[in-house]
PDB file of C-alpha atoms in Angstrom:
ATOM      1  CA  MET A 880      16.875  -1.700  13.540  1.00 53.00           C
ATOM      2  CA  GLY A 881      14.251  -2.580  16.109  1.00 61.00           C
ATOM      3  CA  ARG A 882      11.000  -4.375  15.570  1.00 72.00           C
ATOM      4  CA  LEU A 883       8.223  -2.264  14.052  1.00 76.00           C
ATOM      5  CA  LYS A 884       5.018  -1.875  16.008  1.00 81.00           C
ATOM      6  CA  TYR A 885       1.479  -1.326  14.754  1.00 84.00           C
ATOM      7  CA  SER A 886       0.247   2.230  15.077  1.00 85.00           C
ATOM      8  CA  ILE A 887      -3.161   1.142  16.436  1.00 85.00           C
ATOM      9  CA  THR A 888      -4.621  -1.936  18.083  1.00 85.00           C
ATOM     10  CA  PRO A 889      -7.989  -3.276  16.931  1.00 85.00           C
ATOM     11  CA  GLU A 890     -10.926  -2.946  19.300  1.00 83.00           C
ATOM     12  CA  LYS A 891     -12.066  -6.547  18.796  1.00 86.00           C
ATOM     13  CA  LYS A 892      -8.923  -8.667  18.587  1.00 87.00           C
ATOM     14  CA  GLU A 893     -10.859 -11.915  18.175  1.00 89.00           C
ATOM     15  CA  GLN A 894     -12.703 -10.577  15.100  1.00 93.00           C
ATOM     16  CA  SER A 895      -9.738  -9.013  13.340  1.00 93.00           C
ATOM     17  CA  SER A 896      -6.490  -9.948  11.688  1.00 94.00           C
ATOM     18  CA  ARG A 897      -3.485  -7.857  10.860  1.00 93.00           C
ATOM     19  CA  ALA A 898      -0.383  -7.967   8.714  1.00 95.00           C
ATOM     20  CA  MET A 899       2.654  -5.820   8.066  1.00 95.00           C
ATOM     21  CA  GLY A 900       5.069  -5.654   5.172  1.00 94.00           C
ATOM     22  CA  THR A 901       8.394  -4.040   6.012  1.00 93.00           C
ATOM     23  CA  GLU A 902      10.895  -2.208   3.862  1.00 93.00           C
ATOM     24  CA  HIS A 903       9.313  -2.569   0.428  1.00 96.00           C
ATOM     25  CA  HIS A 904      11.299  -0.831  -2.315  1.00 95.00           C
ATOM     26  CA  ILE A 905       8.354   1.228  -3.582  1.00 95.00           C
ATOM     27  CA  SER A 906       7.418   4.877  -3.839  1.00 95.00           C
ATOM     28  CA  PRO A 907       6.022   6.314  -0.583  1.00 95.00           C
ATOM     29  CA  LYS A 908       3.660   8.580  -2.531  1.00 94.00           C
ATOM     30  CA  HIS A 909       2.228   5.714  -4.575  1.00 96.00           C
ATOM     31  CA  ALA A 910       1.825   3.581  -1.456  1.00 97.00           C
ATOM     32  CA  LEU A 911      -0.077   6.354   0.335  1.00 96.00           C
ATOM     33  CA  GLU A 912      -2.462   6.888  -2.598  1.00 96.00           C
ATOM     34  CA  ILE A 913      -3.183   3.157  -2.925  1.00 97.00           C
ATOM     35  CA  CYS A 914      -3.795   2.808   0.812  1.00 96.00           C
ATOM     36  CA  SER A 915      -6.228   5.729   0.837  1.00 95.00           C
ATOM     37  CA  ALA A 916      -8.046   4.206  -2.153  1.00 95.00           C
ATOM     38  CA  ILE A 917      -8.598   0.750  -0.593  1.00 96.00           C
ATOM     39  CA  LYS A 918      -9.344   1.831   2.983  1.00 95.00           C
ATOM     40  CA  GLY A 919     -12.842   0.743   3.959  1.00 95.00           C
ATOM     41  CA  MET A 920     -13.195  -1.812   1.132  1.00 95.00           C
ATOM     42  CA  ARG A 921     -13.991  -5.449   1.677  1.00 96.00           C
ATOM     43  CA  ALA A 922     -10.974  -7.724   1.347  1.00 95.00           C
ATOM     44  CA  GLU A 923     -12.187  -9.469  -1.829  1.00 96.00           C
ATOM     45  CA  ALA A 924     -13.087  -6.164  -3.512  1.00 96.00           C
ATOM     46  CA  ALA A 925      -9.713  -4.668  -2.587  1.00 97.00           C
ATOM     47  CA  ARG A 926      -7.918  -7.710  -3.974  1.00 97.00           C
ATOM     48  CA  ALA A 927      -9.817  -7.446  -7.268  1.00 97.00           C
ATOM     49  CA  TYR A 928      -9.116  -3.696  -7.386  1.00 96.00           C
ATOM     50  CA  LEU A 929      -5.367  -4.173  -6.852  1.00 97.00           C
ATOM     51  CA  GLU A 930      -5.221  -6.904  -9.475  1.00 97.00           C
ATOM     52  CA  ASP A 931      -6.972  -4.539 -11.917  1.00 96.00           C
ATOM     53  CA  VAL A 932      -4.436  -1.801 -11.115  1.00 96.00           C
ATOM     54  CA  ILE A 933      -1.576  -4.225 -11.813  1.00 97.00           C
ATOM     55  CA  ALA A 934      -3.203  -5.165 -15.140  1.00 97.00           C
ATOM     56  CA  LYS A 935      -3.787  -1.437 -15.917  1.00 94.00           C
ATOM     57  CA  ARG A 936      -7.560  -1.835 -16.110  1.00 94.00           C
ATOM     58  CA  ARG A 937      -8.451   0.539 -13.229  1.00 94.00           C
ATOM     59  CA  PRO A 938      -6.475   3.613 -12.185  1.00 95.00           C
ATOM     60  CA  VAL A 939      -5.713   4.773  -8.662  1.00 95.00           C
ATOM     61  CA  PRO A 940      -6.971   8.309  -7.962  1.00 94.00           C
ATOM     62  CA  PHE A 941      -4.117  10.594  -6.949  1.00 94.00           C
ATOM     63  CA  LYS A 942      -5.695  13.030  -4.521  1.00 91.00           C
ATOM     64  CA  ARG A 943      -2.694  14.418  -2.672  1.00 91.00           C
ATOM     65  CA  TYR A 944       0.289  13.971  -4.972  1.00 88.00           C
ATOM     66  CA  ASN A 945      -1.380  14.986  -8.227  1.00 88.00           C
ATOM     67  CA  LYS A 946       0.760  17.770  -9.631  1.00 90.00           C
ATOM     68  CA  LYS A 947       1.134  17.195 -13.391  1.00 91.00           C
ATOM     69  CA  VAL A 948      -0.706  13.865 -13.137  1.00 89.00           C
ATOM     70  CA  PRO A 949      -2.963  13.387 -16.167  1.00 89.00           C
ATOM     71  CA  HIS A 950      -6.608  12.365 -16.334  1.00 89.00           C
ATOM     72  CA  ARG A 951      -7.409   8.658 -16.504  1.00 87.00           C
ATOM     73  CA  ARG A 952     -10.554   7.114 -17.871  1.00 87.00           C
ATOM     74  CA  GLY A 953     -12.665   5.248 -15.337  1.00 84.00           C
ATOM     75  CA  LEU A 954     -12.085   7.418 -12.273  1.00 87.00           C
ATOM     76  CA  MET A 955     -15.229   8.254 -10.365  1.00 82.00           C
ATOM     77  CA  GLY A 956     -15.258  11.631  -8.635  1.00 84.00           C
ATOM     78  CA  TRP A 957     -11.633  12.423  -9.410  1.00 86.00           C
ATOM     79  CA  ASP A 958      -9.609  13.334 -12.478  1.00 88.00           C
ATOM     80  CA  ALA A 959      -5.926  12.660 -11.820  1.00 93.00           C
ATOM     81  CA  GLY A 960      -4.757   9.080 -11.583  1.00 93.00           C
ATOM     82  CA  ARG A 961      -2.066   6.551 -12.365  1.00 94.00           C
ATOM     83  CA  TYR A 962      -1.363   2.814 -12.458  1.00 95.00           C
ATOM     84  CA  PRO A 963       1.306   2.266  -9.761  1.00 96.00           C
ATOM     85  CA  GLN A 964       1.933  -1.415 -10.457  1.00 97.00           C
ATOM     86  CA  LYS A 965       4.963  -1.987  -8.243  1.00 97.00           C
ATOM     87  CA  ALA A 966       3.319  -0.429  -5.190  1.00 97.00           C
ATOM     88  CA  ALA A 967       0.062  -2.292  -5.912  1.00 97.00           C
ATOM     89  CA  ARG A 968       1.947  -5.605  -5.893  1.00 97.00           C
ATOM     90  CA  ALA A 969       3.440  -4.780  -2.479  1.00 97.00           C
ATOM     91  CA  VAL A 970       0.070  -3.768  -0.991  1.00 97.00           C
ATOM     92  CA  LEU A 971      -1.540  -6.871  -2.519  1.00 97.00           C
ATOM     93  CA  SER A 972       1.046  -9.101  -0.831  1.00 97.00           C
ATOM     94  CA  VAL A 973       0.223  -7.531   2.555  1.00 97.00           C
ATOM     95  CA  LEU A 974      -3.519  -7.954   1.869  1.00 97.00           C
ATOM     96  CA  ILE A 975      -3.042 -11.635   0.996  1.00 97.00           C
ATOM     97  CA  ASN A 976      -1.032 -12.090   4.182  1.00 96.00           C
ATOM     98  CA  ALA A 977      -3.790 -10.446   6.260  1.00 96.00           C
ATOM     99  CA  THR A 978      -6.493 -12.668   4.721  1.00 96.00           C
ATOM    100  CA  SER A 979      -4.323 -15.736   5.370  1.00 96.00           C
ATOM    101  CA  ASN A 980      -3.988 -14.662   8.998  1.00 95.00           C
ATOM    102  CA  ALA A 981      -7.784 -14.330   9.161  1.00 95.00           C
ATOM    103  CA  GLU A 982      -8.219 -17.874   7.829  1.00 95.00           C
ATOM    104  CA  TYR A 983      -5.707 -19.154  10.370  1.00 95.00           C
ATOM    105  CA  LYS A 984      -7.729 -17.541  13.180  1.00 94.00           C
ATOM    106  CA  GLY A 985     -10.893 -19.227  11.869  1.00 94.00           C
ATOM    107  CA  LEU A 986     -12.481 -16.086  10.411  1.00 94.00           C
ATOM    108  CA  ASP A 987     -14.189 -15.849   7.029  1.00 93.00           C
ATOM    109  CA  PRO A 988     -12.067 -13.690   4.670  1.00 89.00           C
ATOM    110  CA  ALA A 989     -15.136 -12.894   2.539  1.00 89.00           C
ATOM    111  CA  GLU A 990     -16.678 -11.096   5.536  1.00 91.00           C
ATOM    112  CA  MET A 991     -13.563  -9.043   6.318  1.00 94.00           C
ATOM    113  CA  LYS A 992     -13.257  -5.296   5.744  1.00 95.00           C
ATOM    114  CA  ILE A 993     -10.095  -3.169   5.686  1.00 96.00           C
ATOM    115  CA  SER A 994     -10.522  -1.077   8.809  1.00 95.00           C
ATOM    116  CA  HIS A 995      -6.983   0.326   8.908  1.00 95.00           C
ATOM    117  CA  VAL A 996      -4.218   0.581   6.339  1.00 95.00           C
ATOM    118  CA  SER A 997      -1.272   2.933   6.542  1.00 94.00           C
ATOM    119  CA  THR A 998       2.262   3.454   5.361  1.00 95.00           C
ATOM    120  CA  LYS A 999       5.386   4.324   7.272  1.00 93.00           C
ATOM    121  CA  GLN A1000       8.744   5.489   6.073  1.00 93.00           C
ATOM    122  CA  GLY A1001      11.328   2.739   6.231  1.00 91.00           C
ATOM    123  CA  ARG A1002      15.097   2.824   6.074  1.00 91.00           C
ATOM    124  CA  THR A1003      16.819   4.853   3.402  1.00 92.00           C
ATOM    125  CA  LEU A1004      19.415   2.747   1.631  1.00 93.00           C
ATOM    126  CA  ARG A1005      22.405   4.926   0.797  1.00 95.00           C
ATOM    127  CA  GLY A1006      24.139   4.516  -2.538  1.00 95.00           C
ATOM    128  CA  TRP A1007      26.477   6.363  -4.857  1.00 96.00           C
ATOM    129  CA  MET A1008      26.441   6.796  -8.616  1.00 96.00           C
ATOM    130  CA  PRO A1009      29.857   7.456 -10.195  1.00 96.00           C
ATOM    131  CA  ARG A1010      30.121  10.533 -12.378  1.00 96.00           C
ATOM    132  CA  ALA A1011      32.742  12.031 -14.650  1.00 96.00           C
ATOM    133  CA  MET A1012      35.974  13.603 -13.375  1.00 95.00           C
ATOM    134  CA  GLY A1013      36.128  11.352 -10.315  1.00 94.00           C
ATOM    135  CA  ARG A1014      32.952  12.734  -8.740  1.00 96.00           C
ATOM    136  CA  ALA A1015      29.947  10.864  -7.359  1.00 96.00           C
ATOM    137  CA  THR A1016      26.283  11.650  -6.831  1.00 97.00           C
ATOM    138  CA  PRO A1017      24.233  10.196  -3.971  1.00 96.00           C
ATOM    139  CA  LYS A1018      21.597   7.725  -5.116  1.00 95.00           C
ATOM    140  CA  ASP A1019      19.329   6.808  -2.209  1.00 94.00           C
ATOM    141  CA  THR A1020      16.575   4.188  -2.230  1.00 93.00           C
ATOM    142  CA  GLU A1021      13.523   4.837  -0.063  1.00 93.00           C
ATOM    143  CA  THR A1022      11.697   1.958   1.584  1.00 95.00           C
ATOM    144  CA  VAL A1023       8.122   1.794   2.845  1.00 96.00           C
ATOM    145  CA  SER A1024       6.451  -0.311   5.548  1.00 95.00           C
ATOM    146  CA  ILE A1025       2.750  -1.102   5.128  1.00 96.00           C
ATOM    147  CA  GLU A1026       0.420  -2.150   7.933  1.00 96.00           C
ATOM    148  CA  MET A1027      -3.110  -3.454   7.458  1.00 95.00           C
ATOM    149  CA  ILE A1028      -5.882  -4.494   9.833  1.00 95.00           C
ATOM    150  CA  LEU A1029      -8.929  -6.439   8.649  1.00 96.00           C
ATOM    151  CA  THR A1030     -12.067  -6.498  10.798  1.00 95.00           C
ATOM    152  CA  GLU A1031     -15.012  -8.833  10.480  1.00 93.00           C
ATOM    153  CA  VAL A1032     -18.197  -7.109   9.329  1.00 89.00           C
ATOM    154  CA  SER A1033     -21.173  -8.002  11.500  1.00 72.00           C
TER     155      SER A1033
END
């Protein structure tokens, strides 16, 4: 597999930092909903939000993949939501990496805003589950790559 590339390049490279997490074993639908929820937030607010999702204190609104998703208390402007903890941990690790890259470049992470966050489909890991009578059923694992760009707010 070749090296993944970012889908966009920031306008001001000196005032931005970026990070990418590749091939996380998480749900692509959960990753997309989390990324749409944190886009545009400040880095510290997004970190607090993701930590609250992991602790099941704040739900993530499911706007696209919300068929048979129940109502959750605490959602503003939306009804359906969930607490995708595993995907939130993966997105949080990419966010921490992006803020660390900002510190390394000499930028203030408290003044950073998530200007771009997206998910890409990764490799599908093929597997087989044995069944009765000598048969087998395919059991595939989907992977997700997450890219994030933080830009300094001026």
